[in-house]
Structures are given as C-alpha cells and as structure tokens.
mmCIF file of C-alpha atoms in Angstrom:
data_model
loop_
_atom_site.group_PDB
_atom_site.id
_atom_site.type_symbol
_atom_site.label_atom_id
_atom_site.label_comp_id
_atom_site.label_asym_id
_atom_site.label_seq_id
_atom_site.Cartn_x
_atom_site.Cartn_y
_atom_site.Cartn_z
ATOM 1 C CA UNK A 1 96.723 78.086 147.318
ATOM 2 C CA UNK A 2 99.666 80.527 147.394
ATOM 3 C CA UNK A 3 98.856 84.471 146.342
ATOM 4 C CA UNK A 4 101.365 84.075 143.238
ATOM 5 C CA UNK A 5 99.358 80.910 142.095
ATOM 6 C CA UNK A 6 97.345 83.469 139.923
ATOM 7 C CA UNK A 7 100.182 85.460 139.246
ATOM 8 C CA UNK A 8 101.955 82.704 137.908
ATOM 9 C CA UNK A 9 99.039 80.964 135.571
ATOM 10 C CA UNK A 10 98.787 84.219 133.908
ATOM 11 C CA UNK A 11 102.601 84.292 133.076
ATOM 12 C CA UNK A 12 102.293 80.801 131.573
ATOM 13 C CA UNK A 13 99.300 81.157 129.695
ATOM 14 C CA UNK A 14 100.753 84.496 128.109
ATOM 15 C CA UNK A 15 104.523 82.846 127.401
ATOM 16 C CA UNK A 16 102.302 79.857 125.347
ATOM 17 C CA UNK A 17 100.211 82.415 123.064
ATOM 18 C CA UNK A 18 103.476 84.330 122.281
ATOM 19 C CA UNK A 19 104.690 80.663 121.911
ATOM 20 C CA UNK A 20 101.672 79.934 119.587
ATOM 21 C CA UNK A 21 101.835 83.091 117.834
ATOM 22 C CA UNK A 22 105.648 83.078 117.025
ATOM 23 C CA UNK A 23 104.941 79.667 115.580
ATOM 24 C CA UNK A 24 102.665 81.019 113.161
ATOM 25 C CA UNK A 25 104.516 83.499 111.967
ATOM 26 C CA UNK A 26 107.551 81.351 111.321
ATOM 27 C CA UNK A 27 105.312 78.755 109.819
ATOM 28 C CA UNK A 28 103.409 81.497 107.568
ATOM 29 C CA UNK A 29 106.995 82.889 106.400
ATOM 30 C CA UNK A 30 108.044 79.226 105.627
ATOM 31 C CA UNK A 31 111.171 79.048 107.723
ATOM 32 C CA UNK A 32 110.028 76.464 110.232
ATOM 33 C CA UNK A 33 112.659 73.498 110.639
ATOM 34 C CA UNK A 34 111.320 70.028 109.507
ATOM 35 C CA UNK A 35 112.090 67.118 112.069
ATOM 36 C CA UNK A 36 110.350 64.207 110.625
ATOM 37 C CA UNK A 37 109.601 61.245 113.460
ATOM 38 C CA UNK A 38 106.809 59.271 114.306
ATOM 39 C CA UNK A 39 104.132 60.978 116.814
ATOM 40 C CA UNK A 40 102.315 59.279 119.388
ATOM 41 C CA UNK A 41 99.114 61.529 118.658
ATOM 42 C CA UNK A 42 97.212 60.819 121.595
ATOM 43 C CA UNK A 43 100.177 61.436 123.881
ATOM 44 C CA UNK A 44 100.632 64.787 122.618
ATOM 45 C CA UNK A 45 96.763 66.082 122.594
ATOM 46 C CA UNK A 46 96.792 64.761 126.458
ATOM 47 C CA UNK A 47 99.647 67.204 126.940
ATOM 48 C CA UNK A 48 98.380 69.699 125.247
ATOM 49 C CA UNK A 49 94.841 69.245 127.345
ATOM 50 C CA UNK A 50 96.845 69.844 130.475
ATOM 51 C CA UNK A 51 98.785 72.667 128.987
ATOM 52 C CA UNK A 52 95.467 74.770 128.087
ATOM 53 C CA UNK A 53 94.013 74.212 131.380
ATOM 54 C CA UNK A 54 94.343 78.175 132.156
ATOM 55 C CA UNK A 55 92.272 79.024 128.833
ATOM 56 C CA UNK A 56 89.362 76.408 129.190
ATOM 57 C CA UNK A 57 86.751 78.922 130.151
ATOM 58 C CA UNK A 58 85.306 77.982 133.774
ATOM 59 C CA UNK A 59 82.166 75.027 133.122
ATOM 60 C CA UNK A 60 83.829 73.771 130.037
ATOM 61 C CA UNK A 61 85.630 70.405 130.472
ATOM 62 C CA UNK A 62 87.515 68.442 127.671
ATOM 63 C CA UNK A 63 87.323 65.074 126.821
ATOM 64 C CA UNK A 64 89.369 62.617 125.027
ATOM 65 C CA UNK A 65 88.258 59.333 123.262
ATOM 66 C CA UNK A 66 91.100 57.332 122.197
ATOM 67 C CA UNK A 67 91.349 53.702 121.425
ATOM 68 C CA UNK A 68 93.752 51.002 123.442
ATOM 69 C CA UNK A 69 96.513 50.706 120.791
ATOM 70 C CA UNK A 70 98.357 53.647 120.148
ATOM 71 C CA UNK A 71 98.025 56.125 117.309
ATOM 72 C CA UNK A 72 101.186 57.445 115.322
ATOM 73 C CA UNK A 73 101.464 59.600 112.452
ATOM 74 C CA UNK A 74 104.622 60.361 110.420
ATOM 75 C CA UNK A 75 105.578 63.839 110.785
ATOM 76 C CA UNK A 76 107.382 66.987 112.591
ATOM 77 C CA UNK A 77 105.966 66.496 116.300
ATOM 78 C CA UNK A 78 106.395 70.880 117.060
ATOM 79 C CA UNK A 79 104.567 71.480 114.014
ATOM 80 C CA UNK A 80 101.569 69.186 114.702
ATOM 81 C CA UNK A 81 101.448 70.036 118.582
ATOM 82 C CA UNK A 82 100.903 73.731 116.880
ATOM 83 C CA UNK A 83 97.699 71.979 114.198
ATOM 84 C CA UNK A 84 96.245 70.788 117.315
ATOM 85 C CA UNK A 85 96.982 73.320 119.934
ATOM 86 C CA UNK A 86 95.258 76.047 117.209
ATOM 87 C CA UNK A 87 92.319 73.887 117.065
ATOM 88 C CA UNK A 88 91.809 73.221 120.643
ATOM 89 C CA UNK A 89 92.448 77.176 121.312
ATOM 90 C CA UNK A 90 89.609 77.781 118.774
ATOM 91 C CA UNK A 91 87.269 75.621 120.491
ATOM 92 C CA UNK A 92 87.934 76.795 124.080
ATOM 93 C CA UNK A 93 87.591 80.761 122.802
ATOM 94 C CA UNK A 94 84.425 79.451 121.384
ATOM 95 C CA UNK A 95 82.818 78.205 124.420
ATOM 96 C CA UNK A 96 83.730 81.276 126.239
ATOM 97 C CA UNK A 97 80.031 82.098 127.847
ATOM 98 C CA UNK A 98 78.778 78.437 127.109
ATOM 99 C CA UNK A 99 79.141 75.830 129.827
ATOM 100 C CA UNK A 100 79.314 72.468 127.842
ATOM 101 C CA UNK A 101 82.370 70.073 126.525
ATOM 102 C CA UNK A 102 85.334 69.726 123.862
ATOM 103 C CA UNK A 103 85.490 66.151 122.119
ATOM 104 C CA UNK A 104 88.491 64.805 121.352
ATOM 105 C CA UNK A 105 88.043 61.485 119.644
ATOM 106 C CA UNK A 106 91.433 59.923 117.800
ATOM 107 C CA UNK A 107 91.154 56.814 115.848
ATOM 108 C CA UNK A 108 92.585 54.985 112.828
ATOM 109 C CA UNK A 109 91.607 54.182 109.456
ATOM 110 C CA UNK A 110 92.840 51.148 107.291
ATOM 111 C CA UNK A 111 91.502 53.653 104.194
ATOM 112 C CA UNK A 112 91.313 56.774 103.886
ATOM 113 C CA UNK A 113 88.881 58.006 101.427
ATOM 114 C CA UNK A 114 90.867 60.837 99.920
ATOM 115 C CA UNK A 115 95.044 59.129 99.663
ATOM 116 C CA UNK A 116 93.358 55.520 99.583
ATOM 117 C CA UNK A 117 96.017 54.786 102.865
ATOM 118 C CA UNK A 118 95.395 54.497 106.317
ATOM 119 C CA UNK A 119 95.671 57.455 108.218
ATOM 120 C CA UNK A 120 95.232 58.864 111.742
ATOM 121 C CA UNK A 121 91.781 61.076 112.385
ATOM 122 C CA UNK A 122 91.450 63.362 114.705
ATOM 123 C CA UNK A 123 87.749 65.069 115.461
ATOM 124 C CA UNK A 124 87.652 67.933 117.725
ATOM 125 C CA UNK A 125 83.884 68.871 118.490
ATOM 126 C CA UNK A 126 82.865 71.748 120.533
ATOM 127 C CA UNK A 127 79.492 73.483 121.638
ATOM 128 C CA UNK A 128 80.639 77.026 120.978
ATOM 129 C CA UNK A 129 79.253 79.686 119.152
ATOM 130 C CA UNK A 130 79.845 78.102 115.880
ATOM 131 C CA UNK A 131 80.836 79.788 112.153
ATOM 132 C CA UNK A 132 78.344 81.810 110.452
ATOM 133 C CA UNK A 133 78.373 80.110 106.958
ATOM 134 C CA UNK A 134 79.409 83.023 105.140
ATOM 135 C CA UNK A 135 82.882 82.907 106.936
ATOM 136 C CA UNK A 136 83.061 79.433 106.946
ATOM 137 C CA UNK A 137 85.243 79.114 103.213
ATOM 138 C CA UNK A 138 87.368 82.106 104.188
ATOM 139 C CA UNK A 139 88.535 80.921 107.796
ATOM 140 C CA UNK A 140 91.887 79.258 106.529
ATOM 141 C CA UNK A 141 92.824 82.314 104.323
ATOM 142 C CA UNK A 142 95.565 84.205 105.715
ATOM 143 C CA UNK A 143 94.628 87.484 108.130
ATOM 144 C CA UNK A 144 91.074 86.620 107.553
ATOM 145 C CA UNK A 145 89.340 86.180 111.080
ATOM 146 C CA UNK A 146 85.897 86.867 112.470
ATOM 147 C CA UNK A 147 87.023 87.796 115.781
ATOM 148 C CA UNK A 148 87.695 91.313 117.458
ATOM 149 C CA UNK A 149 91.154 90.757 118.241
ATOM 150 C CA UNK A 150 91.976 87.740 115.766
ATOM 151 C CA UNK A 151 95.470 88.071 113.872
ATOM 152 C CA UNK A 152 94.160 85.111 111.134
ATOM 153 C CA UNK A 153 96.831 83.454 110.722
ATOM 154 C CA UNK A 154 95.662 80.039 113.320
ATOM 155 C CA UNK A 155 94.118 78.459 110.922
ATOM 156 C CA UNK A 156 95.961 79.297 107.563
ATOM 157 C CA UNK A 157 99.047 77.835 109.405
ATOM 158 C CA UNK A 158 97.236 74.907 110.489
ATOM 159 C CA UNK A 159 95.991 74.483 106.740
ATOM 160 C CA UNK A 160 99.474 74.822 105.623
ATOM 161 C CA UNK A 161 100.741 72.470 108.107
ATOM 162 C CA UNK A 162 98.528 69.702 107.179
ATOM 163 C CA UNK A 163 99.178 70.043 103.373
ATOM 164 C CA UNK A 164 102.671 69.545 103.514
ATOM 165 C CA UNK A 165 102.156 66.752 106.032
ATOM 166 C CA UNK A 166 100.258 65.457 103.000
ATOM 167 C CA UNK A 167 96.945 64.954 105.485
ATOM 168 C CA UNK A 168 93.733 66.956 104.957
ATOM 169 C CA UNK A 169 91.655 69.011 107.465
ATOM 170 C CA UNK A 170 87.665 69.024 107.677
ATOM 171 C CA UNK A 171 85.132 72.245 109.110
ATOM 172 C CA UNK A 172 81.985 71.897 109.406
ATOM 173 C CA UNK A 173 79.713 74.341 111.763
ATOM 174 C CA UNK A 174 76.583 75.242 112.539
ATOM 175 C CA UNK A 175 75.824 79.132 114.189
ATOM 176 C CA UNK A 176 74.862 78.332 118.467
ATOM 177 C CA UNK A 177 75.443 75.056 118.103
ATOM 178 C CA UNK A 178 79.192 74.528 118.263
ATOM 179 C CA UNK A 179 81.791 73.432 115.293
ATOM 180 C CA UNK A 180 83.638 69.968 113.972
ATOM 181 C CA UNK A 181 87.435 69.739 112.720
ATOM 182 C CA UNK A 182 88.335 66.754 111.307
ATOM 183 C CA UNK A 183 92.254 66.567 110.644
ATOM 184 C CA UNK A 184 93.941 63.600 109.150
ATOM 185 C CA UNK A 185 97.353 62.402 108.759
ATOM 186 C CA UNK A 186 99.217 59.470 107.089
ATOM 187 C CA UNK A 187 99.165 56.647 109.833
ATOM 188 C CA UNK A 188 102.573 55.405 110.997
ATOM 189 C CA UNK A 189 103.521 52.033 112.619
ATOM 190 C CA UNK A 190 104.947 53.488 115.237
ATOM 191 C CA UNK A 191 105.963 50.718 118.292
ATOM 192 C CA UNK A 192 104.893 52.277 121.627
ATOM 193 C CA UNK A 193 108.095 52.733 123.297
ATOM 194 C CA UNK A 194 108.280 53.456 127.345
ATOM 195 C CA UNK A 195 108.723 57.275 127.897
ATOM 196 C CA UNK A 196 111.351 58.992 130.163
ATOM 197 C CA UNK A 197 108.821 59.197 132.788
ATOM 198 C CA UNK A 198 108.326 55.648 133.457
ATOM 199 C CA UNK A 199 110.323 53.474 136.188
ATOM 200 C CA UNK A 200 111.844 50.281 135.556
ATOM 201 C CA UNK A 201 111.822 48.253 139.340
ATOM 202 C CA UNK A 202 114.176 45.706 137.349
ATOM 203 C CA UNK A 203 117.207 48.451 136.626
ATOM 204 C CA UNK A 204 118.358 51.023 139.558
ATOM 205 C CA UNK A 205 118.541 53.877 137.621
ATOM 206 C CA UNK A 206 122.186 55.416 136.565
ATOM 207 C CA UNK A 207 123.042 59.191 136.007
ATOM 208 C CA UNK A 208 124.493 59.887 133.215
ATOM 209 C CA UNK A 209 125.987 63.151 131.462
ATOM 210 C CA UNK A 210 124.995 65.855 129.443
ATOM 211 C CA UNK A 211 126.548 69.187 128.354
ATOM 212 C CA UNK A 212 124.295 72.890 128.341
ATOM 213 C CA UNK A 213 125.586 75.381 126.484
ATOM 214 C CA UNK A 214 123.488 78.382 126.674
ATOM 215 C CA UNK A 215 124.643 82.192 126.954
ATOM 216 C CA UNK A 216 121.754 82.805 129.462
ATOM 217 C CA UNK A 217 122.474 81.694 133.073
ATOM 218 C CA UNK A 218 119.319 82.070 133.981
ATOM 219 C CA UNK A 219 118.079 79.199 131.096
ATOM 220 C CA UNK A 220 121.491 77.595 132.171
ATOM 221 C CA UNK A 221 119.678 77.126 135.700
ATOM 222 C CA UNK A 222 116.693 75.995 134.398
ATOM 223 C CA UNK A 223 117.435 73.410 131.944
ATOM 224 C CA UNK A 224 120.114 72.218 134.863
ATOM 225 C CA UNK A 225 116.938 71.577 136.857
ATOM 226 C CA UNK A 226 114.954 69.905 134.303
ATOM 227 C CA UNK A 227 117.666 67.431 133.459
ATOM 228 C CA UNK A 228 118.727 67.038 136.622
ATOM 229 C CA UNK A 229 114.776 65.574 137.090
ATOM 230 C CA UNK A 230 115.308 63.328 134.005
ATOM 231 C CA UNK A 231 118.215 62.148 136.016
ATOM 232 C CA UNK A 232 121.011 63.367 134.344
ATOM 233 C CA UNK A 233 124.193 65.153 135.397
ATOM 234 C CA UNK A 234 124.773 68.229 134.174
ATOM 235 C CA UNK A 235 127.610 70.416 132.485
ATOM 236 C CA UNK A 236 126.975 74.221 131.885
ATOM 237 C CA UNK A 237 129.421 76.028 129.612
ATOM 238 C CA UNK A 238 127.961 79.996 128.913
ATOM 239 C CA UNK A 239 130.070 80.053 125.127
ATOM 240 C CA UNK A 240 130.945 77.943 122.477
ATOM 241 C CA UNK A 241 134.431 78.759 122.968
ATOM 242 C CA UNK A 242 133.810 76.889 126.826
ATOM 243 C CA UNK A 243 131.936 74.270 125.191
ATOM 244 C CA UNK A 244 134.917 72.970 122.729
ATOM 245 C CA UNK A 245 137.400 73.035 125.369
ATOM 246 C CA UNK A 246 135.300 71.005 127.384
ATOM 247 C CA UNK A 247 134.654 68.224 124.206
ATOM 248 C CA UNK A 248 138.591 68.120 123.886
ATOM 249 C CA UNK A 249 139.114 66.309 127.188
ATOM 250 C CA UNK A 250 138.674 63.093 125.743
ATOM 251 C CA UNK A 251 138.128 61.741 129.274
ATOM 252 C CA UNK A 252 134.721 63.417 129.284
ATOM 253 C CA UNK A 253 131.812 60.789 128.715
ATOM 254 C CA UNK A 254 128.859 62.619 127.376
ATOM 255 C CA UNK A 255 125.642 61.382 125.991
ATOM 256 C CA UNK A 256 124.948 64.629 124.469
ATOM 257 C CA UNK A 257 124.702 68.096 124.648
ATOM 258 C CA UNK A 258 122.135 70.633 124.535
ATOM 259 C CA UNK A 259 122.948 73.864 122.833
ATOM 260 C CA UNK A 260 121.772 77.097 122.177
ATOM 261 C CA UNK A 261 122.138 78.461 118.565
ATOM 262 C CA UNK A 262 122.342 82.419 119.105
ATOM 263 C CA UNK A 263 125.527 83.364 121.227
ATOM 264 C CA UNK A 264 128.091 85.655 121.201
ATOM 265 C CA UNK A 265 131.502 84.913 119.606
ATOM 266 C CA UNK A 266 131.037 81.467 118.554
ATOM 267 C CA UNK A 267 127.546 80.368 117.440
ATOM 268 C CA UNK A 268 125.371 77.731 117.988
ATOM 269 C CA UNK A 269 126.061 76.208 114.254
ATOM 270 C CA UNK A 270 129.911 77.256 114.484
ATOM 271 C CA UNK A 271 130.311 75.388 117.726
ATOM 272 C CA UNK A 272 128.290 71.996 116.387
ATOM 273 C CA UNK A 273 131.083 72.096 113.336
ATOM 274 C CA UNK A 274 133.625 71.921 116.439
ATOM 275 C CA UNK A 275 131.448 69.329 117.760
ATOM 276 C CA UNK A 276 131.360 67.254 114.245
ATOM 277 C CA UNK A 277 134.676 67.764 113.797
ATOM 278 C CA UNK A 278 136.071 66.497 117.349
ATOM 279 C CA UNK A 279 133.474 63.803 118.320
ATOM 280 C CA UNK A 280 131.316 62.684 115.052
ATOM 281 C CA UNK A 281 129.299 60.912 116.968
ATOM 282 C CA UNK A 282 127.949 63.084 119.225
ATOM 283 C CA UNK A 283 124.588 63.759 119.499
ATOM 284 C CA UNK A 284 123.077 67.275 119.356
ATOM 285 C CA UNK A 285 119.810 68.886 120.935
ATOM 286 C CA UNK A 286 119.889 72.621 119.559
ATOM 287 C CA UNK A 287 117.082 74.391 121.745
ATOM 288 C CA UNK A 288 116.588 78.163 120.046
ATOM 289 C CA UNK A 289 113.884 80.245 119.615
ATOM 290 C CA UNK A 290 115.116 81.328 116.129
ATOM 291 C CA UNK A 291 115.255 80.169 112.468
ATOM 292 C CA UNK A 292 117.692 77.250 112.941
ATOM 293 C CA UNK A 293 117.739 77.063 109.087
ATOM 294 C CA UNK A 294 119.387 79.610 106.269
ATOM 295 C CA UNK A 295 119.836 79.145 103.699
ATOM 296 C CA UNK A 296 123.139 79.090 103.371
ATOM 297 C CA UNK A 297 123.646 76.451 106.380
ATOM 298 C CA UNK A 298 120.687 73.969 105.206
ATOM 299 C CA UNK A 299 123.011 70.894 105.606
ATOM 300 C CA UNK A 300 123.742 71.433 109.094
ATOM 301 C CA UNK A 301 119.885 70.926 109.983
ATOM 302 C CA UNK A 302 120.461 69.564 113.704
ATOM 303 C CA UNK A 303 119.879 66.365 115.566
ATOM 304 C CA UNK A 304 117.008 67.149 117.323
ATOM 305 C CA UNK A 305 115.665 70.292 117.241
ATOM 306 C CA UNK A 306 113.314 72.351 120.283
ATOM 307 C CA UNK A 307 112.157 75.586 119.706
ATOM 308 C CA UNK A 308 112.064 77.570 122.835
ATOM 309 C CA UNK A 309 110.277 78.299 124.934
ATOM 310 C CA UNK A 310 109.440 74.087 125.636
ATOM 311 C CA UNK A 311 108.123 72.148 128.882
ATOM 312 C CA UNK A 312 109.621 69.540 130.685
ATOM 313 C CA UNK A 313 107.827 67.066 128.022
ATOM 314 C CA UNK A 314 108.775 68.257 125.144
ATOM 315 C CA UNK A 315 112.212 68.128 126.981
ATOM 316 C CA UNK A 316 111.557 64.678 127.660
ATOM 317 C CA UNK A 317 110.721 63.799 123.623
ATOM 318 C CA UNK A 318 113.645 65.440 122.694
ATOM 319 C CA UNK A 319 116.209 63.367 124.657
ATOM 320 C CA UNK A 320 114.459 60.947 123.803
ATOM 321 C CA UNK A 321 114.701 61.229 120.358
ATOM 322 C CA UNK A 322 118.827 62.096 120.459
ATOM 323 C CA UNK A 323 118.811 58.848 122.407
ATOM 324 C CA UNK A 324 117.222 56.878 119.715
ATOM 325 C CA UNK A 325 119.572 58.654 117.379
ATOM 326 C CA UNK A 326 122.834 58.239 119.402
ATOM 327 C CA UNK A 327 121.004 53.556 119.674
ATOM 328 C CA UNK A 328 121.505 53.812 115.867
ATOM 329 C CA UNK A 329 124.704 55.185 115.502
ATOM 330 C CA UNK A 330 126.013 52.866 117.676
ATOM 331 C CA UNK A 331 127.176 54.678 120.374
ATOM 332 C CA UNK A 332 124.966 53.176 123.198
ATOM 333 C CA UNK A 333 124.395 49.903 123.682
ATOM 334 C CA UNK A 334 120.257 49.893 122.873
ATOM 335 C CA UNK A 335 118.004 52.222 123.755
ATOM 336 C CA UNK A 336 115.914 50.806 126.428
ATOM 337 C CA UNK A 337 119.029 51.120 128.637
ATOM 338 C CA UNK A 338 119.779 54.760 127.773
ATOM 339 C CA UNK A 339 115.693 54.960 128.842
ATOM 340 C CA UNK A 340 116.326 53.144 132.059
ATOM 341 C CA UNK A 341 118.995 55.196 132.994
ATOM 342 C CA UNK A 342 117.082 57.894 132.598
ATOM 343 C CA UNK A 343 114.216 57.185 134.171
ATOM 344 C CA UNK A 344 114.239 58.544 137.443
ATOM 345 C CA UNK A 345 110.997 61.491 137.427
#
C-alpha cells in the first residue's frame, strides 16, 4: 500500500517492453545467442503470467490449463519466453476495454500432424477485439501492424522464432469476438527436476561460492542480493583484471562465476579465455545485454547465457543450468546436491 507501489509497477512494466522490444530487434537482425536446453513450458508461461500482471487490463483474468505431467520442449528457453510473452502481450492489448479471460491451455501430442512427431501445443485464446481478416495473412510480416503505435516486429519475431525451433504457429480470429494462437514445438523428454526454490527437510542447506564480475556496482549490489537469496556467498570483482587475480588463488573454491561481457580494459570474452586457461573447468554465467556472439568469437559461445535485464527466476534457471553443466563435467558430485545446497529461498 506504499505511495511508490505505483511508482514502482510502472518502472517494471516499462524496463520489460524495452526488454521485449530489444529482443526483437536482436532477433529480427539475427544476432540472438542460441542456448539449446530442455524447457519446462508450463513453468515458464506461469512466470510469465505473473510477470504481465501490470499490463492485464483491469476485469481481465488469465487462466492456465495444463496437464499433471510436465511439458518440455527442446529449445533456447530466452527465445521462447519472448514467442510466448509476444503472444500473451497481444492478447492482453486486445482485451483492453473488454472484461473477459485469456486461455492458456498446454498439452502434448504423440503426433503431430505437420513433422509426424510429438510435439508440445500451446493455445492462447482471448476475447479481444479480434483481426479483421484482411490483416490477418500480413500480421507476421515484418513492420506490418494494425495498431496506432505498433512497431510490427512481435509477431514476425515470434514467426521467426518458431521456424528455426522447427515448430509451427497457428492464427485464427474472428472481428469482436477475440483471437486463437496455436504454437507448437518438438516435445522433449525432459525429467522434472526440483527447482532452486524448493526445500529439502532431509539436507540443511550449505552456502556455497560464486564470483560477480560486473563493472556496475550498482548491478554488483543487486545480483549480490539475489544470490545471496539463492543461498550463495558472494565475490564481487568490478574488472576482469580483479577477476583473474582472484581465480589464481588456487585456494579459492568457486562453483562459478557470473560475468558481465562489456567492461573496460579487459572484456567479458578476454577475461573467460583467462578463466579457460587457469581453471578449465569452471563454469561460466555471462549476463549482458549485448550481442554475446561475433563473428569473429563464435567458438567462445558461453556456458550459460542471460540477457539482461533478467528476474530472480530466470536467475534461478540459469544457475541451474551451469550446475547441471559443472554435474557433467565432473566437478560436483551430482546435481541434486549442488540443488540442495542451494536451496534456501
């Protein structure tokens, strides 16, 4: 009920369009990093239901059907969180003087009518204004859009998107009666794994040790904090210069380190060839809000990568998934204990 709760939902909701936006752009140009791994689907539309809260017109609620086993598909997890956050932005501007719902429904399919494979379908339905059926071929060409202040590019990047995750996307619409996207994706066998969130009453949870290197204090401070609540300790170094002398005392244990690809001096990709070279290995989040991926350095692709700006669950994936990767390289012990130790939100 504070004054600055207004204040504050503003500032979020206009950080995640310039977030959504920036995504398009790089996705359009075709320098978006590829990070295969398998997606919990239903997972990340529940987050991204939460996140969207502030642009759900007042009267419209959203609703998700999912069924009890849990829904993967084989693909870069920022990319499809930006397929499904378009859509669901879509609907909600849609509804914006129409009380009513958004249905979500996920389910599987053993066969998939157009690959012959099973694959993951998503159907988003809303009670909006609907596509006049004129527009309705055009709305996944590039700058087209039917709105005042559309930049039409939503759409053609979630087209895009879907193609080259070799899945196919479905419109269908009728004028004051509200729209249906169907997206679908090759189906992965994903095992449902416990999340960072979860406690463990069996294991008292451990701290253990991570490494920030970011030229920002400020983001420094923050992703201090957010660690700090996955219930890890934290290291800051503000170079890449302070970062290597830090990995050269071999009596420092880290599980990994988080690091920021744009600095000063030493960069981001000349500091993980310091990294490489001293502790090979040592797994690597790079968190940047750039193109992580000339040309010229396409062999270096990272770890894990997480495009700023992120929330603390896409934090949460991300360690995640450098945990996995530092289970298979041998350097833990298994991953479930690198997840209880970590389990402490």
């Amino acid at each position: 009920e504070h004054t600055a709760n207004r204040s504050i939902g503003i500032l979020l909701q206009g950080t995640q369009r310039a977030k959504l936006l920036t995504g398009q752009l790089l996705t359009f140009a075709g320098r978006e990093i590829r990070s295969v791994t398998e997606v919990n689907l239903e997972e990340e539309i529940r987050s991204l239901i939460l996140l969207l809260e502030s642009v759900v017109p007042r009267g419209v609620h959203v609703e998700l059907i999912a069924s009890d086993r849990p829904i993967y598909a084989q693909g870069d997890r920022s990319q499809l969180q930006q397929v499904f956050m378009n859509i669901l932005v879509n609907a909600a501007e849609s509804m914006a003087h129409r009380p009513g719902g958004i249905r979500v429904e996920l389910r599987a399919e053993e066969t998939s009518s157009q690959s012959g494979k099973p694959s993951a379908v998503c159907e988003i339905t809303d009670q909006g204004c609907g596509i006049a059926p004129s527009d309705l071929g055009r709305i996944c060409e590039p700058f087209f859009s039917s709105k005042a202040n559309g930049h039409g590019l939503g759409l053609a990047c979630t087209n895009r998107i879907i193609q080259e995750h070799h899945g196919s996307i479905e419109i269908s619409s009728i004028v004051n009666r509200g729209t249906t996207v169907c997206v679908r994706l090759p189906l992965a066998s994903g095992a449902p794994q416990r999340s960072l969130g979860e406690s463990d009453t069996r294991t008292r949870a451990k701290h253990r040790r991570v490494l920030v290197v970011d030229d920002d204090e400020n983001i420094r401070d923050v992703l201090r904090l957010m660690l700090r609540q996955l219930g890890f300790d934290v290291i800051t170094a503000e170079s890449g210069e302070q970062a290597v002398t830090l990995v050269l005392d071999r009596e420092l244990i880290l599980d990994f380190v988080l690091l920021d690809l744009k600095m000063p001096g030493m960069t981001g990709w000349d500091c993980r060839e310091e990294f490489r070279r001293l502790r090979p290995n040592m797994p690597v989040i790079i968190a940047s809000g750039y193109d992580p991926a000339p040309e010229n350095r396409s062999e270096q692709a990272p770890d894990v990568f997480l495009r700023k700006p992120f929330t603390l669950q896409s934090l949460k994936h991300a360690v995640k998934s450098v945990l996995e990767l530092e289970s298979s390289d041998g350097v833990a012990s298994n991953f479930e204990s690198a997840v209880e130790a970590s389990a402490t939100v």
